[in-house]
Every structure is written in C-alpha cells, then in structure tokens.
CSV table of C-alpha atoms in Angstrom, one decimal:
chain,number,residue,atom,x,y,z
A,29,MET,CA,-9.6,16.8,36.0
A,30,LEU,CA,-9.2,13.4,34.4
A,31,VAL,CA,-6.8,13.4,31.5
A,32,LEU,CA,-7.1,10.3,29.2
A,33,LEU,CA,-3.7,10.0,27.5
A,34,ALA,CA,-4.1,8.2,24.2
A,35,THR,CA,-1.1,6.9,22.2
A,36,THR,CA,-0.8,4.9,19.0
A,37,HIS,CA,0.9,1.5,18.9
A,38,ARG,CA,2.2,2.5,15.4
A,39,VAL,CA,4.7,4.9,17.0
A,40,ALA,CA,7.5,3.6,19.2
A,41,PRO,CA,6.7,3.7,23.0
A,42,GLY,CA,8.3,6.7,24.8
A,43,LEU,CA,8.0,9.0,21.8
A,44,LEU,CA,5.4,11.4,23.2
A,45,THR,CA,4.5,15.0,22.4
A,46,TRP,CA,5.9,17.8,24.6
A,47,ARG,CA,2.5,18.6,26.0
A,48,ALA,CA,2.0,14.9,27.0
A,49,TRP,CA,5.3,15.0,28.9
A,50,GLU,CA,4.4,18.3,30.6
A,51,THR,CA,1.0,16.9,31.6
A,52,LEU,CA,2.6,13.7,33.0
A,53,ARG,CA,5.1,15.6,35.0
A,54,SER,CA,2.7,18.2,36.4
A,55,SER,CA,-0.3,15.9,37.4
A,56,SER,CA,-0.9,14.7,40.9
A,57,ARG,CA,-1.3,11.1,39.9
A,58,VAL,CA,-0.5,9.0,36.8
A,59,LEU,CA,-2.3,5.7,36.5
A,60,ILE,CA,-1.8,2.8,34.2
A,61,GLY,CA,-3.8,-0.4,33.8
A,62,SER,CA,-1.1,-3.0,33.4
A,63,SER,CA,2.5,-3.7,34.4
A,64,GLU,CA,3.0,-4.9,30.8
A,65,HIS,CA,1.9,-1.6,29.2
A,66,PRO,CA,4.6,-0.7,26.5
A,67,GLN,CA,4.8,2.9,27.7
A,68,LEU,CA,5.5,2.0,31.3
A,69,PRO,CA,9.3,1.4,31.1
A,70,TYR,CA,9.8,4.7,29.3
A,71,LEU,CA,7.7,6.7,31.8
A,72,LEU,CA,9.6,5.2,34.7
A,73,GLU,CA,12.9,6.0,33.0
A,74,ALA,CA,11.8,9.6,32.7
A,75,GLY,CA,11.2,9.7,36.4
A,76,ILE,CA,7.4,9.7,36.2
A,77,SER,CA,5.7,8.2,39.3
A,78,ILE,CA,3.3,5.6,38.1
A,79,GLU,CA,0.5,3.6,39.8
A,80,VAL,CA,-0.5,0.3,38.3
A,81,THR,CA,-4.2,-0.2,39.0
A,82,ASP,CA,-7.4,-1.6,37.6
A,83,PRO,CA,-9.3,0.8,35.3
A,84,ASP,CA,-12.2,1.4,37.7
A,85,PRO,CA,-14.2,4.4,36.5
A,86,ARG,CA,-15.7,5.4,39.8
A,87,SER,CA,-12.3,5.4,41.5
A,88,LEU,CA,-10.8,7.5,38.7
A,89,ALA,CA,-13.7,9.9,38.8
A,90,ALA,CA,-13.4,10.3,42.6
A,91,ALA,CA,-9.6,10.9,42.4
A,92,ALA,CA,-10.0,13.5,39.6
A,93,ARG,CA,-12.5,15.7,41.4
A,94,SER,CA,-9.8,17.1,43.7
A,95,ALA,CA,-6.7,16.9,41.5
A,96,GLN,CA,-5.5,16.3,38.0
A,97,VAL,CA,-5.2,12.6,37.3
A,98,VAL,CA,-3.7,11.1,34.1
A,99,TRP,CA,-4.9,7.7,32.9
A,100,VAL,CA,-2.5,6.2,30.4
A,101,GLY,CA,-4.7,4.5,27.9
A,102,ALA,CA,-4.1,0.9,26.7
A,103,PRO,CA,-2.6,0.4,23.2
A,104,GLU,CA,-5.8,-1.3,22.0
A,105,GLY,CA,-8.0,1.4,23.6
A,106,ASP,CA,-10.1,1.5,26.7
A,107,GLU,CA,-13.6,1.1,25.2
A,108,ALA,CA,-15.2,-0.3,28.4
A,109,LEU,CA,-13.7,2.4,30.5
A,110,LEU,CA,-14.7,5.2,28.1
A,111,ARG,CA,-18.3,3.8,28.0
A,112,ALA,CA,-18.5,3.7,31.8
A,113,LEU,CA,-17.1,7.3,32.1
A,114,GLY,CA,-19.7,8.3,29.6
A,115,THR,CA,-22.4,6.8,31.7
A,116,LEU,CA,-21.1,8.7,34.7
A,117,ALA,CA,-21.0,11.9,32.7
A,118,VAL,CA,-24.7,11.5,31.7
A,119,ALA,CA,-25.6,11.0,35.3
A,120,GLY,CA,-23.7,14.1,36.3
A,121,ASP,CA,-21.2,12.1,38.4
A,122,ALA,CA,-18.0,12.6,36.3
A,123,PRO,CA,-15.2,15.1,36.6
A,124,GLU,CA,-14.0,17.3,33.7
A,125,ILE,CA,-12.4,14.9,31.2
A,126,GLU,CA,-9.8,15.7,28.5
A,127,VAL,CA,-8.5,13.4,25.9
A,128,LEU,CA,-4.8,14.1,25.2
A,129,HIS,CA,-3.1,12.5,22.2
A,130,GLY,CA,0.4,11.7,23.2
A,131,SER,CA,1.4,10.5,19.8
A,132,TYR,CA,-0.1,10.5,16.3
A,133,ASP,CA,-0.1,8.2,13.3
A,134,LEU,CA,2.2,9.3,10.5
A,135,PRO,CA,1.1,9.0,6.9
A,136,GLY,CA,1.5,5.4,5.9
A,137,ALA,CA,1.2,4.1,9.4
A,138,ARG,CA,-1.6,1.7,8.6
A,139,LEU,CA,0.9,-0.1,6.3
A,140,LEU,CA,2.5,-1.4,9.6
A,141,ASP,CA,-0.8,-3.0,10.4
A,142,LEU,CA,-0.8,-4.7,7.0
A,143,VAL,CA,2.7,-6.1,7.7
A,144,HIS,CA,1.6,-7.4,11.1
A,145,VAL,CA,-1.6,-9.0,9.8
A,146,MET,CA,0.2,-10.7,7.0
A,147,ASP,CA,2.8,-12.1,9.5
A,148,VAL,CA,0.0,-13.5,11.6
A,149,LEU,CA,-1.8,-15.0,8.6
A,150,ARG,CA,1.4,-16.6,7.4
A,151,ARG,CA,2.0,-18.2,10.8
A,152,ASP,CA,-1.6,-19.1,11.8
A,153,CYS,CA,-3.7,-19.7,8.6
A,154,PRO,CA,-3.2,-23.1,7.0
A,155,TRP,CA,-4.0,-21.8,3.5
A,156,ASP,CA,-1.7,-18.8,3.8
A,157,ARG,CA,1.0,-20.9,5.3
A,158,LYS,CA,1.4,-23.2,2.3
A,159,GLN,CA,1.5,-20.5,-0.4
A,160,THR,CA,4.5,-19.8,-2.6
A,161,HIS,CA,5.5,-17.1,-5.0
A,162,ALA,CA,4.3,-19.4,-7.9
A,163,SER,CA,1.0,-20.3,-6.3
A,164,LEU,CA,0.3,-16.6,-5.5
A,165,ALA,CA,1.0,-15.5,-9.1
A,166,PRO,CA,-2.5,-16.0,-10.5
A,167,TYR,CA,-4.0,-13.9,-7.7
A,168,LEU,CA,-1.6,-11.0,-8.5
A,169,LEU,CA,-2.8,-11.1,-12.1
A,170,GLU,CA,-6.4,-11.4,-11.1
A,171,GLU,CA,-6.2,-8.5,-8.7
A,172,SER,CA,-4.3,-6.4,-11.1
A,173,TYR,CA,-7.0,-6.9,-13.8
A,174,GLU,CA,-9.7,-6.0,-11.3
A,175,LEU,CA,-7.8,-2.8,-10.5
A,176,LEU,CA,-7.6,-2.0,-14.2
A,177,ASP,CA,-11.3,-2.6,-14.5
A,178,ALA,CA,-12.1,-0.2,-11.7
A,179,ILE,CA,-9.9,2.5,-13.3
A,180,GLN,CA,-11.6,2.1,-16.7
A,181,HIS,CA,-15.1,2.2,-15.1
A,182,GLU,CA,-14.0,5.3,-13.0
A,183,ASP,CA,-15.2,3.4,-10.0
A,184,LEU,CA,-13.4,5.3,-7.2
A,185,SER,CA,-14.8,3.1,-4.4
A,186,GLY,CA,-13.7,0.0,-6.2
A,187,LEU,CA,-10.4,1.6,-7.0
A,188,ARG,CA,-9.6,2.0,-3.4
A,189,GLU,CA,-10.6,-1.6,-2.6
A,190,GLU,CA,-8.7,-3.1,-5.6
A,191,LEU,CA,-5.6,-1.1,-4.7
A,192,GLY,CA,-5.8,-2.7,-1.3
A,193,ASP,CA,-6.0,-6.2,-2.8
A,194,VAL,CA,-2.9,-5.5,-5.0
A,195,LEU,CA,-1.0,-4.1,-2.0
A,196,MET,CA,-1.9,-7.2,0.0
A,197,GLN,CA,-0.3,-9.3,-2.8
A,198,VAL,CA,2.9,-7.3,-2.5
A,199,ALA,CA,2.9,-7.8,1.3
A,200,PHE,CA,2.2,-11.5,0.9
A,201,HIS,CA,5.1,-12.0,-1.5
A,202,ALA,CA,7.4,-10.1,0.9
A,203,VAL,CA,6.4,-12.3,3.8
A,204,VAL,CA,7.2,-15.4,1.8
A,205,ALA,CA,10.5,-14.0,0.7
A,206,GLY,CA,11.4,-13.1,4.3
A,207,GLU,CA,11.5,-16.7,5.2
A,208,ARG,CA,14.6,-17.2,3.1
A,209,SER,CA,18.0,-16.1,4.2
A,210,PRO,CA,19.7,-13.2,2.2
A,211,GLU,CA,22.1,-15.8,0.7
A,212,GLU,CA,19.0,-17.7,-0.6
A,213,GLY,CA,17.6,-14.5,-2.2
A,214,GLY,CA,15.4,-13.6,0.8
A,215,PHE,CA,14.2,-10.1,1.4
A,216,THR,CA,11.6,-8.2,3.5
A,217,ILE,CA,9.0,-5.6,2.9
A,218,ASP,CA,11.5,-3.0,4.0
A,219,ASP,CA,13.9,-4.1,1.3
A,220,VAL,CA,11.1,-3.8,-1.2
A,221,ALA,CA,10.3,-0.3,0.0
A,222,ALA,CA,14.0,0.7,0.1
A,223,GLY,CA,14.5,-0.5,-3.5
A,224,ILE,CA,11.7,1.5,-5.0
A,225,VAL,CA,12.6,4.6,-2.9
A,226,ASP,CA,16.2,4.4,-4.2
A,227,LYS,CA,15.0,4.0,-7.7
A,228,LEU,CA,12.5,6.9,-7.6
A,229,VAL,CA,15.2,9.2,-6.1
A,230,ARG,CA,17.7,8.0,-8.7
A,231,ARG,CA,15.3,8.5,-11.6
A,232,HIS,CA,14.2,12.0,-10.5
A,233,PRO,CA,17.4,14.0,-10.5
A,234,HIS,CA,15.4,17.1,-11.4
A,235,VAL,CA,13.7,16.7,-8.0
A,236,PHE,CA,16.4,15.3,-5.7
A,237,ALA,CA,19.5,16.6,-7.5
A,238,ASP,CA,20.6,19.6,-9.5
A,239,VAL,CA,19.3,18.6,-13.0
A,240,SER,CA,17.0,21.1,-14.7
A,241,VAL,CA,14.2,20.1,-17.1
A,242,SER,CA,12.0,22.1,-19.4
A,243,GLY,CA,8.9,19.9,-18.9
A,244,ALA,CA,7.3,16.5,-18.7
A,245,ASP,CA,8.7,15.3,-22.1
A,246,GLU,CA,12.3,15.9,-20.9
A,247,VAL,CA,11.5,14.2,-17.6
A,248,ASN,CA,10.4,11.1,-19.6
A,249,GLU,CA,13.5,11.3,-21.8
A,250,ASN,CA,15.8,11.5,-18.7
A,251,TRP,CA,13.9,8.6,-17.1
A,252,GLU,CA,14.5,6.3,-20.2
A,253,GLN,CA,18.2,7.3,-20.3
A,254,ILE,CA,18.6,6.4,-16.6
A,255,LYS,CA,16.8,3.1,-17.1
A,256,ALA,CA,19.0,2.3,-20.0
A,257,ALA,CA,22.2,3.1,-18.0
A,258,GLU,CA,20.9,0.9,-15.2
A,259,ARG,CA,20.3,-2.0,-17.5
A,260,ALA,CA,23.8,-1.6,-19.0
A,261,ALA,CA,25.3,-1.6,-15.6
A,262,LYS,CA,23.7,-4.9,-14.7
A,263,SER,CA,25.0,-6.8,-17.7
A,264,ASP,CA,27.6,-6.4,-20.5
A,265,ASP,CA,25.2,-8.3,-22.8
A,266,HIS,CA,22.2,-6.1,-22.3
A,267,SER,CA,19.3,-5.5,-24.7
A,268,ILE,CA,16.8,-2.8,-25.1
A,269,PHE,CA,14.2,-5.5,-24.3
A,270,ASP,CA,15.6,-6.4,-20.9
A,271,GLY,CA,12.9,-6.3,-18.3
A,272,VAL,CA,10.0,-6.7,-20.8
A,273,ALA,CA,7.6,-9.3,-19.4
A,274,MET,CA,7.0,-11.7,-22.3
A,275,GLY,CA,4.1,-13.4,-20.5
A,276,GLN,CA,1.9,-10.2,-20.6
A,277,PRO,CA,-1.2,-10.0,-22.9
A,278,ALA,CA,-0.1,-10.0,-26.6
A,279,LEU,CA,-1.4,-6.5,-27.5
A,280,SER,CA,0.3,-4.8,-24.6
A,281,LEU,CA,3.5,-6.9,-25.2
A,282,ALA,CA,3.6,-5.8,-28.9
A,283,ALA,CA,3.1,-2.2,-27.8
A,284,GLN,CA,5.9,-2.3,-25.3
A,285,LEU,CA,8.3,-4.0,-27.7
A,286,ARG,CA,7.5,-1.3,-30.3
A,287,ARG,CA,8.1,1.5,-27.8
A,288,ARG,CA,11.5,0.1,-26.8
A,289,ALA,CA,12.5,-0.4,-30.4
A,290,ALA,CA,11.5,3.1,-31.3
A,291,ARG,CA,13.5,4.6,-28.5
A,292,ALA,CA,16.6,2.6,-29.8
A,293,GLU,CA,15.8,3.9,-33.4
A,294,ALA,CA,15.5,0.3,-34.7
A,295,PRO,CA,14.7,0.2,-38.4
A,296,GLU,CA,10.9,0.2,-39.0
A,297,GLU,CA,11.2,-2.5,-41.7
A,298,LEU,CA,12.1,-5.0,-38.9
A,299,SER,CA,8.4,-5.0,-38.0
A,300,SER,CA,7.2,-6.2,-41.4
A,301,ASN,CA,6.2,-9.8,-42.4
A,302,LEU,CA,6.2,-11.1,-38.9
A,303,GLY,CA,5.0,-14.6,-38.1
A,304,THR,CA,1.7,-15.5,-39.7
A,305,GLU,CA,-0.3,-13.2,-42.0
A,306,LEU,CA,-2.8,-12.7,-39.3
A,307,GLY,CA,-0.1,-12.0,-36.7
A,308,ALA,CA,1.5,-9.5,-38.9
A,309,GLU,CA,-1.8,-7.7,-39.4
A,310,LEU,CA,-2.4,-7.6,-35.7
A,311,PHE,CA,1.1,-6.2,-35.1
A,312,ALA,CA,0.5,-3.6,-37.8
A,313,LEU,CA,-2.7,-2.6,-36.0
A,314,VAL,CA,-0.7,-2.1,-32.8
A,315,ALA,CA,1.6,0.3,-34.8
A,316,ARG,CA,-1.4,2.1,-36.1
A,317,ALA,CA,-2.8,2.6,-32.6
A,318,GLN,CA,0.4,3.9,-31.3
A,319,GLU,CA,0.7,6.4,-34.2
A,320,GLN,CA,-2.7,7.8,-33.1
A,321,GLY,CA,-1.5,7.9,-29.5
A,322,LEU,CA,-3.9,5.1,-28.4
A,323,ASP,CA,-3.3,2.1,-26.2
A,324,PRO,CA,-4.2,-1.0,-28.3
A,325,GLU,CA,-4.9,-3.1,-25.2
A,326,ALA,CA,-7.4,-0.5,-23.9
A,327,GLN,CA,-9.0,-0.1,-27.3
A,328,LEU,CA,-9.6,-3.8,-27.6
A,329,ARG,CA,-10.9,-4.0,-24.1
A,330,ASP,CA,-13.3,-1.1,-24.8
A,331,ALA,CA,-14.6,-2.9,-27.9
A,332,ALA,CA,-15.0,-6.2,-25.9
A,333,ARG,CA,-16.8,-4.4,-23.2
A,334,GLU,CA,-19.2,-2.8,-25.6
A,335,PHE,CA,-19.8,-6.2,-27.3
A,336,ARG,CA,-20.6,-7.7,-24.0
A,337,THR,CA,-23.2,-5.0,-23.3
A,338,ARG,CA,-24.8,-5.4,-26.8
A,339,VAL,CA,-25.1,-9.2,-26.3
A,340,GLN,CA,-26.6,-8.8,-22.8
A,341,ASP,CA,-29.1,-6.3,-24.2
A,342,TRP,CA,-30.0,-8.8,-26.9
A,343,GLU,CA,-30.4,-11.5,-24.3
A,344,GLN,CA,-32.7,-9.2,-22.3
A,345,THR,CA,-34.9,-8.5,-25.3
A,346,ARG,CA,-35.2,-12.3,-25.9
A,347,ARG,CA,-36.4,-12.8,-22.4
A,348,GLU,CA,-39.0,-10.1,-22.7
C-alpha cells in the first residue's frame, strides 16, 4: 500500500495526528522529496527512518506493491505526482493508495495566508510598498461603503467579497504599523487581534465571568457601562463623546451624538436651535427617526436609492 501523507503548512511542522505517527512508525519505508522539507527535522527527531528521493511514481508504485510505503507530501502539494499516480491507476498499474491527513487547518487558518500575502505585497509590490495609513484611508471608507451596500441589497455573494476587501484593509494597516518600533507606536496584526479579543472578553462578563443578565437589553446596558468605565480610566478629562468619529457622514454623526447624550441623560433642550435653521431642522429629523426606532442614515440612503431608480426608469422611457 502507498500512503500519501498530507499536511497543512498552516500548522507548525511536527504537529501530526496520532494515526499519522502510528503509520510513520509502522511502515516499511518513509519517503520524502526534499532535504528542505519542513517536516523532515521533526520526523528524524522522533526516530523515523527517512529516505530523501525524487517523487518517481513508478518507483513508488513498485515499492508499495510488496510493503506499506509512506510518501510525505510537499507543503505546496504534489499535483504532478498525484496526476501520474492517477494515470497508473487507470492503467491498472498502481498499488492500493490511501491519502492520510496528518494535520488539519483550524478555523481561521486562512487568515495566516492573508498575513503572508500582505507581507509579500508590502515587500515586492511598488504600489503597496509606498502606501501609508493616510493614503490607505480612502480605500477603507470605499470598501466599507461597498460592504454596507451589499448588506442593504441582501447580496450574500457580494457580502462575502466585500468583507474580504475590508479585512484586507485591516491587514494592510497592520503591515504598515509593524514597520515601526513599539516605541514609535508600532504594532502587528497579532496585537490588533489581541486587543479586540481582550475587549470582547472584558465586555461580555455574562459569558466569560459570573455576571448574570436577564436578556439582550441588559447586555447592552452592561456594555455601555463598561465602555464608560474604560473611557474614564483612560483620561481624567473624559467626555461621553470620546471615541465618536466626527468625520463620519453627518446623519450618522448626529444619530450617534444623540444616542450618547441620551445615555448620559443630557437635557433635551440642548438639541434646540442648533446652527442654521436648516441644520436645526435636519437635526430634529434625526431625533424623529430615532424616536421611531429608525436609522436616519439608512432611511436617507433608501430614499436616494429609490430616487436613482426612478430617474433611471425615466431615462429609459426617453430612450425608447
């Protein structure tokens, strides 16, 4: 029998399943295609006798007819070898073949590929190499809006693609930041992940600690209290508006400011006679939308989208 041992490069070399180790120890011969194979040092350390040889399909087939032989697959796969073995099998000239997975990808493993690709692009692509946080900012906004558009259109295929584009922006900023030292404010993608993991655990004490909640409303209340405590801990001169992005679209900005003020029980009269008459009217419309449980930004977008459709229909009738 010929056993094709497949492993994933996303798991550290030497971390193999128990069945893989048993098969390696019990087989007559274990063959590997390169002295640079990442699994080789760990197999040798475990006392496995290894033969480094070219991946010749006929020689493998001949050896496996009389004994169990293991071929340790290359990290990038052995497409040519598998194709040749398939040809032998069709001709009836191949031994029994088993594919044994010695390691498996964990959930999120492809994120490691993204990190690697972004490192390569930052090093080898002239355009990627010259980007900064500031130059990338417009792309983050663009990709975020495209993601929002996919959600509002219930485009699940587009949603997957746009999430990938946003994720790429996160990885790109982390690569740029990783070129600075910690003293210069540098950080890595692992620092980014660690920060959000710590925050999620801290803000979900009903999941990761012994806090009890009665439902989603109490979860949200606890979340806001924890956020407020975090802001207070960062600065003695903190405000309920700390962290609000003033550069966001005006409707969503007004809605977020009103939500923060309402949680702090700020007097409602503070929202009257703001700026110009038109500005005050728009701000009042935001309040009206929130009272009805509506997102003013989404409402205006829906209206704009419908207007576009009507004008396009009108254009079509004119052409006909």
